[in-house]
Coordinates of C-alpha atoms in Angstrom, one line a residue:
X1 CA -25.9 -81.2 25.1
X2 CA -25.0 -78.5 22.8
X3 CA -24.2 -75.5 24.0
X4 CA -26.4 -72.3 23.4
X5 CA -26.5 -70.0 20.3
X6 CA -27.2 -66.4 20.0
X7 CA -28.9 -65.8 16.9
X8 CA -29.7 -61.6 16.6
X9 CA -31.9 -60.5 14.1
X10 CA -30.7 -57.8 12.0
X11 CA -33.0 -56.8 9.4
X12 CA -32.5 -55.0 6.4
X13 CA -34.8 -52.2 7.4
X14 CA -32.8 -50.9 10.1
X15 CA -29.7 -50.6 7.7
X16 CA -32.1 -49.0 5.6
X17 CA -33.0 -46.5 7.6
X18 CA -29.4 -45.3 9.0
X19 CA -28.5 -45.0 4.9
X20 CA -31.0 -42.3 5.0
X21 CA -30.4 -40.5 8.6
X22 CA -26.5 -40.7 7.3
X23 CA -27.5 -39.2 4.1
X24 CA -29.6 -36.7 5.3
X25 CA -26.8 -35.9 7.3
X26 CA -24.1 -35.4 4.7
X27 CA -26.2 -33.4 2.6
X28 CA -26.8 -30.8 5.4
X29 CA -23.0 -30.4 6.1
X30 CA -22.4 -30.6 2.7
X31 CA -24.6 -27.6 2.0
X32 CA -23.2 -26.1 5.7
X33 CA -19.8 -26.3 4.0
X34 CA -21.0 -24.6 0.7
X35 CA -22.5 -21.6 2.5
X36 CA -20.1 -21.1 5.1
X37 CA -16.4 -22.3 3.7
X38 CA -15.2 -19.4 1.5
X39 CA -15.2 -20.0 -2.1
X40 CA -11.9 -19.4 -3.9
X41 CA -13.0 -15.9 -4.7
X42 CA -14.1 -15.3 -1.6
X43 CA -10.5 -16.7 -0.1
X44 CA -8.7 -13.3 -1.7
X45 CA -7.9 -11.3 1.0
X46 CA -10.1 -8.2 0.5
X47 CA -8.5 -4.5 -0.3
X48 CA -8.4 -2.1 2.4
X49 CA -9.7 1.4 1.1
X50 CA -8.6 4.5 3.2
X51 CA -11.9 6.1 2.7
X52 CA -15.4 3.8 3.5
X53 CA -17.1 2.1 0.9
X54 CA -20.9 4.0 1.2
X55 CA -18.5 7.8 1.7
X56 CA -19.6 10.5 0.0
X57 CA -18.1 14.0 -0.6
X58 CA -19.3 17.5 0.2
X59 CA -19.9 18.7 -3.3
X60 CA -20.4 15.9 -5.7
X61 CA -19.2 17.8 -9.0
X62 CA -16.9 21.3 -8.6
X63 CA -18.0 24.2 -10.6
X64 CA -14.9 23.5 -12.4
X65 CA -14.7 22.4 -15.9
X66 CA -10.7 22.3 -16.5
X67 CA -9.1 19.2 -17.3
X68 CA -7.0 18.5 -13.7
X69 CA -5.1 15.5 -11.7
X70 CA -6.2 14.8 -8.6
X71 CA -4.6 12.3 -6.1
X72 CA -4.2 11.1 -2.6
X73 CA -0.7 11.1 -0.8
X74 CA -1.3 8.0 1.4
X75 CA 1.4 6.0 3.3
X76 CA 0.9 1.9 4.1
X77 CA 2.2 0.8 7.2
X78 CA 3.2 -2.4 6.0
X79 CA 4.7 -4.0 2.8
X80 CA 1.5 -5.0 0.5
X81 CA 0.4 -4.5 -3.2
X82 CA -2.0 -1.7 -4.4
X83 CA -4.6 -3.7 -6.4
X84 CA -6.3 -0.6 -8.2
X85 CA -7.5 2.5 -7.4
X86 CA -11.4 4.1 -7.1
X87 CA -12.9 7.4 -7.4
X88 CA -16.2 9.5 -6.7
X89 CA -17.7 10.7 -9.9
X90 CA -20.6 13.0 -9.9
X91 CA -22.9 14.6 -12.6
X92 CA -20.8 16.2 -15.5
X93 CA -17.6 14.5 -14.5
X94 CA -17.6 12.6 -18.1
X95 CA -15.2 11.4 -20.3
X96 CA -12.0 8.9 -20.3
X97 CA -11.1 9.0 -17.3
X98 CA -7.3 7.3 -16.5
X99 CA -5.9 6.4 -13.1
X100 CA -2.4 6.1 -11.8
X101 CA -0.2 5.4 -8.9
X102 CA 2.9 7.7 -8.3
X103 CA 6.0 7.7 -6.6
X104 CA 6.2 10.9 -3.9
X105 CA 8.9 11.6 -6.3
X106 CA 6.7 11.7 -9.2
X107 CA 8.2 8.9 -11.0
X108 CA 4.4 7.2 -12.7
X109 CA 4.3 3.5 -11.1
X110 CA 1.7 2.4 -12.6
X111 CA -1.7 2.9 -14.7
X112 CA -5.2 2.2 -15.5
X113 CA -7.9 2.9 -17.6
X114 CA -11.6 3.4 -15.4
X115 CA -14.6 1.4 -17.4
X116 CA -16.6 4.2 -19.6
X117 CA -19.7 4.1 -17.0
X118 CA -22.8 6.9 -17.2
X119 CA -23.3 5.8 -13.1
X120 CA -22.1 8.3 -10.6
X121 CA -21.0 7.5 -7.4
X122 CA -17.7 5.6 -7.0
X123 CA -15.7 4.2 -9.7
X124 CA -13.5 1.5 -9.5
X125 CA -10.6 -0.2 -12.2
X126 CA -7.7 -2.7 -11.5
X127 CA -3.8 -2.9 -12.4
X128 CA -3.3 -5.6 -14.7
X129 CA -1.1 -7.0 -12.1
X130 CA -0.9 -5.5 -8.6
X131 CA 1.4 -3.2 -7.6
X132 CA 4.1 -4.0 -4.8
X133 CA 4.6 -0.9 -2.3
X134 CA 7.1 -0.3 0.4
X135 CA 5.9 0.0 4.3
X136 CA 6.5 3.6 5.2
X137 CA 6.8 5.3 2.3
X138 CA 4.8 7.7 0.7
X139 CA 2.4 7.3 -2.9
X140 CA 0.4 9.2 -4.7
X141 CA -2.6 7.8 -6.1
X142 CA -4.5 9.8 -8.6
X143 CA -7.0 9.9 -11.4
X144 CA -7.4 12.4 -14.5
X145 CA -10.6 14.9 -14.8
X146 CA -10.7 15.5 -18.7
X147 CA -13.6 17.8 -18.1
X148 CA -13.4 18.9 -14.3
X149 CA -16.3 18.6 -12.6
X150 CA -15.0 16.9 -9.5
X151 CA -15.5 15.9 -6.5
X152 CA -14.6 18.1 -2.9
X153 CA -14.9 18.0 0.8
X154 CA -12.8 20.8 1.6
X155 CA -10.8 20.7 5.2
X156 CA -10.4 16.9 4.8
X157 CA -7.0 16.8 5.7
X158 CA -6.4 19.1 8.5
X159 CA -5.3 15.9 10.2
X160 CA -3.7 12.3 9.4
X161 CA -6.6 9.9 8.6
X162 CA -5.9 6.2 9.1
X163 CA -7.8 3.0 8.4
X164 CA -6.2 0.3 9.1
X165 CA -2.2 0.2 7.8
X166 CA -3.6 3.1 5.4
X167 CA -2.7 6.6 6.1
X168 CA -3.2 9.6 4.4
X169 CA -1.1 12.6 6.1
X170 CA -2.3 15.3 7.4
X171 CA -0.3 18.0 5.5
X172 CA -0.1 19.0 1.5
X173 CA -2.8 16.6 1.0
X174 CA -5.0 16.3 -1.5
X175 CA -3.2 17.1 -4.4
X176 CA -3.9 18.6 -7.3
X177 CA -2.3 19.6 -11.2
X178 CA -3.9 21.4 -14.2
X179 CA -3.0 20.3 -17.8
X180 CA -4.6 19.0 -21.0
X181 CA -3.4 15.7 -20.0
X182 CA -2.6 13.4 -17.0
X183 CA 0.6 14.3 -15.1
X184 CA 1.9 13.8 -11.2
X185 CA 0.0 16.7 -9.0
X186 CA 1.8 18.5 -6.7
X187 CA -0.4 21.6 -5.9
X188 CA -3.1 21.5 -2.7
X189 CA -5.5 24.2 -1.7
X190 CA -7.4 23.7 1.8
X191 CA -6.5 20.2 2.9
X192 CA -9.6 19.3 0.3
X193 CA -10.3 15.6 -0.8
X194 CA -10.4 14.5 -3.8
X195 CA -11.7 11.3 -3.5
X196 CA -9.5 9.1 -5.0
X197 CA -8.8 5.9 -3.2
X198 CA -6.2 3.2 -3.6
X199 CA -7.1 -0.6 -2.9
X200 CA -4.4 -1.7 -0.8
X201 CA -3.6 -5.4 0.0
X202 CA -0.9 -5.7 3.0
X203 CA 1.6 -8.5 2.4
X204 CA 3.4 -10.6 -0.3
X205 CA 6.3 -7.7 0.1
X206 CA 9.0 -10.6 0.8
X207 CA 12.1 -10.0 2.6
X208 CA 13.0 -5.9 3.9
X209 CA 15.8 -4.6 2.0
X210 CA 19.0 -4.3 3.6
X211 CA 19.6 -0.6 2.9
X212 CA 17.3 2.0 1.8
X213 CA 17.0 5.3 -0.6
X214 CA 15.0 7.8 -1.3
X215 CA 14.8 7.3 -5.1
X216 CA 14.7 4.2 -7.0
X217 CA 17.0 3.6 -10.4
X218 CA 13.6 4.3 -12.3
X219 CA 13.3 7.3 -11.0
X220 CA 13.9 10.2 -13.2
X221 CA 14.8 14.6 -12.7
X222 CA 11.9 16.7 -14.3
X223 CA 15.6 18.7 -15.9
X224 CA 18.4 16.6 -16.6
X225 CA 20.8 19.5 -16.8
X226 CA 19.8 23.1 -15.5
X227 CA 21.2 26.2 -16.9
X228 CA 23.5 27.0 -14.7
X229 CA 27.4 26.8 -15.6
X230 CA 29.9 27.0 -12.5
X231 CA 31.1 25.2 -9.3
X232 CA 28.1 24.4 -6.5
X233 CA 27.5 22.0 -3.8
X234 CA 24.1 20.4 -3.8
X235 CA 22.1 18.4 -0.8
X236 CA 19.5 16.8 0.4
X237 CA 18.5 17.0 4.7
X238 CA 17.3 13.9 5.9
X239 CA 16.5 11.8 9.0
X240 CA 16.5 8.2 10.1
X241 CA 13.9 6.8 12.2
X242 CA 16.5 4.0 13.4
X243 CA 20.5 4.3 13.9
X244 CA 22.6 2.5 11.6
X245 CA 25.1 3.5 8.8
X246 CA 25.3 5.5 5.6
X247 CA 27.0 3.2 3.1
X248 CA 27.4 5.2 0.1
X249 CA 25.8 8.2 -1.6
X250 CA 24.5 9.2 -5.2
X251 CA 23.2 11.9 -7.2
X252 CA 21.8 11.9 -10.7
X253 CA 23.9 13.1 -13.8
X254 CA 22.7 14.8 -16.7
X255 CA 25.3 14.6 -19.9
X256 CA 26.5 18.0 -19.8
X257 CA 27.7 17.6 -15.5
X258 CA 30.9 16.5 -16.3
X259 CA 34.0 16.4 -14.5
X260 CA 35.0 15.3 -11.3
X261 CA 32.7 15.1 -8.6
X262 CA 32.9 14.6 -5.0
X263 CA 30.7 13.8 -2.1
X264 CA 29.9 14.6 1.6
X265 CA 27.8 13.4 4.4
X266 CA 27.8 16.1 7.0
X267 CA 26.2 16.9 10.6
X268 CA 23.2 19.3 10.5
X269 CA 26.0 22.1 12.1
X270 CA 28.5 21.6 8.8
X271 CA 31.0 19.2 10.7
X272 CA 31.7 16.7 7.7
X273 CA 31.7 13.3 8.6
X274 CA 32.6 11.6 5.3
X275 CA 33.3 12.3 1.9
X276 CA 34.1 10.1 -1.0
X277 CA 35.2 11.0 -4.4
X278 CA 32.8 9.5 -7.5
X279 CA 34.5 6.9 -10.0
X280 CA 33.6 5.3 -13.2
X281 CA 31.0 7.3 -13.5
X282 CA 28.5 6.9 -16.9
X283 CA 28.2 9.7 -19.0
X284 CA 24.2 10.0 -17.7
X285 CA 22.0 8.5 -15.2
X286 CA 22.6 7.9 -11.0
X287 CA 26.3 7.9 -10.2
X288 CA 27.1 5.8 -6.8
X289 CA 30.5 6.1 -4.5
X290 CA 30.8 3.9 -1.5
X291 CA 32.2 4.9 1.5
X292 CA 35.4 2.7 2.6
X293 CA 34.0 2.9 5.9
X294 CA 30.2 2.8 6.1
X295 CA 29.6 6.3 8.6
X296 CA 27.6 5.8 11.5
X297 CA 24.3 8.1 12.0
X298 CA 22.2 7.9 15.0
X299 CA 18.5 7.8 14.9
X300 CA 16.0 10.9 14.5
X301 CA 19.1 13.6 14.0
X302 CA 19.4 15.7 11.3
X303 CA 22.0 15.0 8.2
X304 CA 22.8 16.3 5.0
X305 CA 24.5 14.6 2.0
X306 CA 25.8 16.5 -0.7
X307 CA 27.6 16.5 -4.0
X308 CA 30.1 18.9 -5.4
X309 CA 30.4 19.5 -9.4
X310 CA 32.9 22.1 -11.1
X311 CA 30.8 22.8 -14.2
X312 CA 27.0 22.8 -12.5
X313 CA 24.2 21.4 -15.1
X314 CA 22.7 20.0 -12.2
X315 CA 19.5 18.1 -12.2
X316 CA 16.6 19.5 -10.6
X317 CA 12.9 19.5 -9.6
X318 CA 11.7 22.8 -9.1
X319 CA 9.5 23.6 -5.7
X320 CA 9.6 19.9 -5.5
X321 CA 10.2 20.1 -1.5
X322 CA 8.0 23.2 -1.3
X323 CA 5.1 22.2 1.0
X324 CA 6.2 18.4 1.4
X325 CA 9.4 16.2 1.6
X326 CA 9.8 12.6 0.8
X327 CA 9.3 9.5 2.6
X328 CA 11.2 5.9 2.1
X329 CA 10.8 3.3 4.4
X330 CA 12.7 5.0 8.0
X331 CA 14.3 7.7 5.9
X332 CA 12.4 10.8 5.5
X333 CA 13.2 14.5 4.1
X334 CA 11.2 17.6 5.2
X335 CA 9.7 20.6 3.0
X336 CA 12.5 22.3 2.0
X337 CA 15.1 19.9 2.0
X338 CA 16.9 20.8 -0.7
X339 CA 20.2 23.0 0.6
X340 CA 22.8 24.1 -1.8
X341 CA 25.9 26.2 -1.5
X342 CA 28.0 28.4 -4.3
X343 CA 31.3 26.9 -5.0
X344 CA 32.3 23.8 -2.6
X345 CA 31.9 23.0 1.0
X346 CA 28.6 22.7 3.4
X347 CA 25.7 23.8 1.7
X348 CA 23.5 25.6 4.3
X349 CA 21.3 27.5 2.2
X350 CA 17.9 25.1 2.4
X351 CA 15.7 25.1 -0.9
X352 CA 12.4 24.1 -2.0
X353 CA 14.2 22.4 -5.0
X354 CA 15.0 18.9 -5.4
X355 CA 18.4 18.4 -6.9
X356 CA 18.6 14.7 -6.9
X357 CA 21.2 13.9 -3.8
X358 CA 20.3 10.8 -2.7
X359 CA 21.7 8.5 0.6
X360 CA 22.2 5.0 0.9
X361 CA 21.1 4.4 4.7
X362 CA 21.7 0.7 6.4
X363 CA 19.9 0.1 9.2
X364 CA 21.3 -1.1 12.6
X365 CA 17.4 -2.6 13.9
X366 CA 14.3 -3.4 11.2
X367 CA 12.5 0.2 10.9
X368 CA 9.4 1.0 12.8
X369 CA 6.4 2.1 10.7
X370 CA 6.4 6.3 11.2
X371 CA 4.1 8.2 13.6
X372 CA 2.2 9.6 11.0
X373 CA 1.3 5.7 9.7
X374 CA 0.1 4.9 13.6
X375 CA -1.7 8.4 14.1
X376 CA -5.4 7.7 15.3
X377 CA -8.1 8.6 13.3
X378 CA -10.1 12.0 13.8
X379 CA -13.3 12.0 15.0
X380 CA -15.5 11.4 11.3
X381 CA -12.8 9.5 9.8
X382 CA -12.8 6.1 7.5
X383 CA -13.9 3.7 10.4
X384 CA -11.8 0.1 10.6
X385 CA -15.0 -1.7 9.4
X386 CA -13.8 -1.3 5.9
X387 CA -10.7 -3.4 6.2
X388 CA -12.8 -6.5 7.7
X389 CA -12.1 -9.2 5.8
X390 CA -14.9 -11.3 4.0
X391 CA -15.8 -14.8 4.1
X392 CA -16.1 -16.2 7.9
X393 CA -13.3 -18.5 9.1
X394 CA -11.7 -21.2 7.6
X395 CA -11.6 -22.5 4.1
X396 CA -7.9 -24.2 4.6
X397 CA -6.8 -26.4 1.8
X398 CA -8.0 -29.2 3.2
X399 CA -11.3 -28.6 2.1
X400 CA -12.7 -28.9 5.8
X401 CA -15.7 -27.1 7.7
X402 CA -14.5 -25.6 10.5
X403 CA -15.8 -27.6 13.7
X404 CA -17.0 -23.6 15.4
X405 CA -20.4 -21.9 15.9
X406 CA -23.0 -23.3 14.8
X407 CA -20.9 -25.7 12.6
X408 CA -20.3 -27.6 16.1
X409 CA -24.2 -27.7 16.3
X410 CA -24.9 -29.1 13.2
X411 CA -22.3 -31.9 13.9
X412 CA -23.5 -32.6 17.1
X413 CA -27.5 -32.8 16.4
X414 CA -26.1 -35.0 12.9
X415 CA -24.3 -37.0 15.4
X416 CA -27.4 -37.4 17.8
X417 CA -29.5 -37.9 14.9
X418 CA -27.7 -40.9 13.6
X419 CA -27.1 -42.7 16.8
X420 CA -31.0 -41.6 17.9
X421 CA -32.0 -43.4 14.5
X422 CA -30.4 -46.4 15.1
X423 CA -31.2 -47.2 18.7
X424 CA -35.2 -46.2 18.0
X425 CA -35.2 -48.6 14.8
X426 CA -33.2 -51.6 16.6
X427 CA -35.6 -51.5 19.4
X428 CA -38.9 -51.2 17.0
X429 CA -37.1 -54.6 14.9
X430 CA -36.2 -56.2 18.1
X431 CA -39.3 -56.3 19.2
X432 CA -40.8 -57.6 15.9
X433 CA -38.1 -60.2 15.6
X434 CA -37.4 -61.7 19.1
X435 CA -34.3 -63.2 19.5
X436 CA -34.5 -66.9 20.5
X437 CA -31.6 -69.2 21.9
X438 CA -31.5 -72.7 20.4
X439 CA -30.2 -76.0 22.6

């Protein structure tokens, strides 16, 4: 006898049917992935503004029809890039307006031009390529008034106000500068905003540096050489935030400082604790000596480097350090940090001048970000919700939907739906086509 056969009936209907419960599903997840995987714009981490997007100021447009600067001293918290910068423009506040980002020393970083718009409200342009910044240390970003006009909230600043790894500190800020053209403003009346804004971006900063200043090579004394013929000492007071070592010092040279010239680093008291004398120096421009042994300085103590020169000719910035210091990374200098003495030896007479003494600071441990970059926002302050970032989760380069929320769901009932569609059609053909075992 032969033996049995199973014959099972598998009709082209069933297939049929699954084709279109599969398709059905792929086009929902498909159009799931669409509306919930960021697109590449949306991928771009979003800018984090210090003030909300929707703020608006006290008085829209100032009874004030100079041409001015006015700026923001703001301080990020962690390496990133400024992308542009925004501000609030109100009725009458018309013309080309430029923006631009600042050194706290005043050396111009960078610029823009803001789109010729007749809207009011806020304004915002781009850097043709962003702009890297430093974690802890102090920018101004500003834009140019050409006929006044703008916009105030007066007693903004009485205290630091943070969003996010934004700060803008709480003293000498907003900032101000007449003139018939754009220029770094140093002036503040009132703690009043401005309303300028920068659009900061934190990372891409790469790797910390391994020592830090408080000037950069670009950056450049409002006068080369003062007026001023005859021996002096000239200093800068500064503070580290973390101990480590001061490996060398600087100043900046105008062509007629010529001569020999020496340098100190000394305690806050006067007790010298290294000098150094400059060589090879180039007839203009920062001059550099290096300590043979790198001095060791302790964390949040007072110091004060210095330079001597036998002919003067100094550079300087006048009332640079008059209401506010500088800021680089853990190294900061006060108001009035400037010191200066006639002749040679510890200059103890503090000034509101700038006279270009710089420090070359290693540190011992990575800096930690400042207290005035942590400092909680006052009550009214920019809230957090305009650093949150756009565009759900996911969108890795994979090109995957996320299996979370209700993208499980949808997988799940696509799931159901496919294995519910099969077992309801095999059943319905099963019962139209018996199956039959043959001898």
């Amino acid at each position: 006898m032969a033996g049995k056969q199973r014959v099972h009936a598998h009709p082209p209907v069933i297939a049929h049917w699954r084709l279109l419960a599969a398709a059905f599903c792929a086009t929902a997840l498909g159009a799931a992935a669409l509306t919930l995987a960021p697109s590449a714009a949306l991928a771009e981490t979003p800018a984090v503004t210090l003030f909300p997007a929707n703020a608006t100021p006290a008085v829209a447009a100032a009874d004030d029809s100079a041409a001015v600067e006015l700026g923001v001293r703001f301080t990020p918290a962690v390496d990133g890039k400024v992308t542009g910068l925004r501000f609030y423009k109100g009725p009458g506040n018309t013309g080309t307006h430029t923006g631009s980002l600042w050194r706290a020393s005043g050396t111009l970083v960078a610029s823009l031009m803001f789109p010729d718009s007749p809207e009011t409200g806020w304004q915002t342009a781009r850097f043709s390529s962003p702009v890297p910044v430093t974690a802890d240390t102090t920018y101004v970003a500003s834009y140019f008034a050409p006929h006044g006009q703008y916009a105030t909230t007066a007693k903004f600043f009485t205290a630091p106000v943070t969003n996010g790894p934004l700060t803008a500190p709480g003293t000498h800020n907003g900032v101000f500068r007449y003139g018939a053209a754009s220029g770094f403003p140093t002036s503040s009346f009132n703690a009043t905003n401005y309303w300028v804004d920068p659009l900061f971006v934190a990372g891409g900063g790469g790797d910390k540096p391994s020592t830090f200043s408080f000037f950069v090579d670009t950056d450049r004394p409002a006068v080369a050489n003062w007026d001023d013929p005859g021996p002096i000492e000239l200093g800068l007071t500064f503070r580290s935030d973390v101990a480590g070592t001061v490996t060398a010092l600087r100043f900046y040279k105008g062509d007629k400082n010529t001569g020999t010239h020496t340098g100190a680093l000394w305690t806050a008291d006067g007790r010298l604790l290294g000098s150094a004398t400059f060589a090879g120096e180039t007839g203009s421009g920062w001059q550099t000596v290096t300590f043979a042994e790198p001095v060791p300085i302790s964390a949040h103590t007072t110091y004060l480097a210095s330079y001597h020169t036998s002919v003067g000719f100094y550079s300087v910035n006048q009332n640079a350090f008059a209401d506010v210091g500088l800021d680089s990374g853990p190294l900061h200098a006060s108001a009035k940090a400037g010191a200066f003495r006639l002749g040679a030896g510890f200059p103890a007479t503090a000034s509101v001048h700038n006279y270009w003494v710089d420090v070359v600071v290693k540190p011992a441990s990575a800096p930690a970000p400042s207290a005035s970059a942590s400092a909680p926002a006052p009550t009214g302050a920019p809230s957090a919700t305009t650093s949150t970032a756009a565009g759900g989760t996911g969108g890795g380069g994979g090109g995957s939907l996320p299996i979370t929320g209700s993208n499980a769901i949808l997988i799940a009932g696509c799931g159901l739906l496919l294995a519910g569609t099969g077992a309801v059609l095999f059943l319905r053909a099963r019962r139209r086509h018996r199956v039959t075992f043959v001898a």
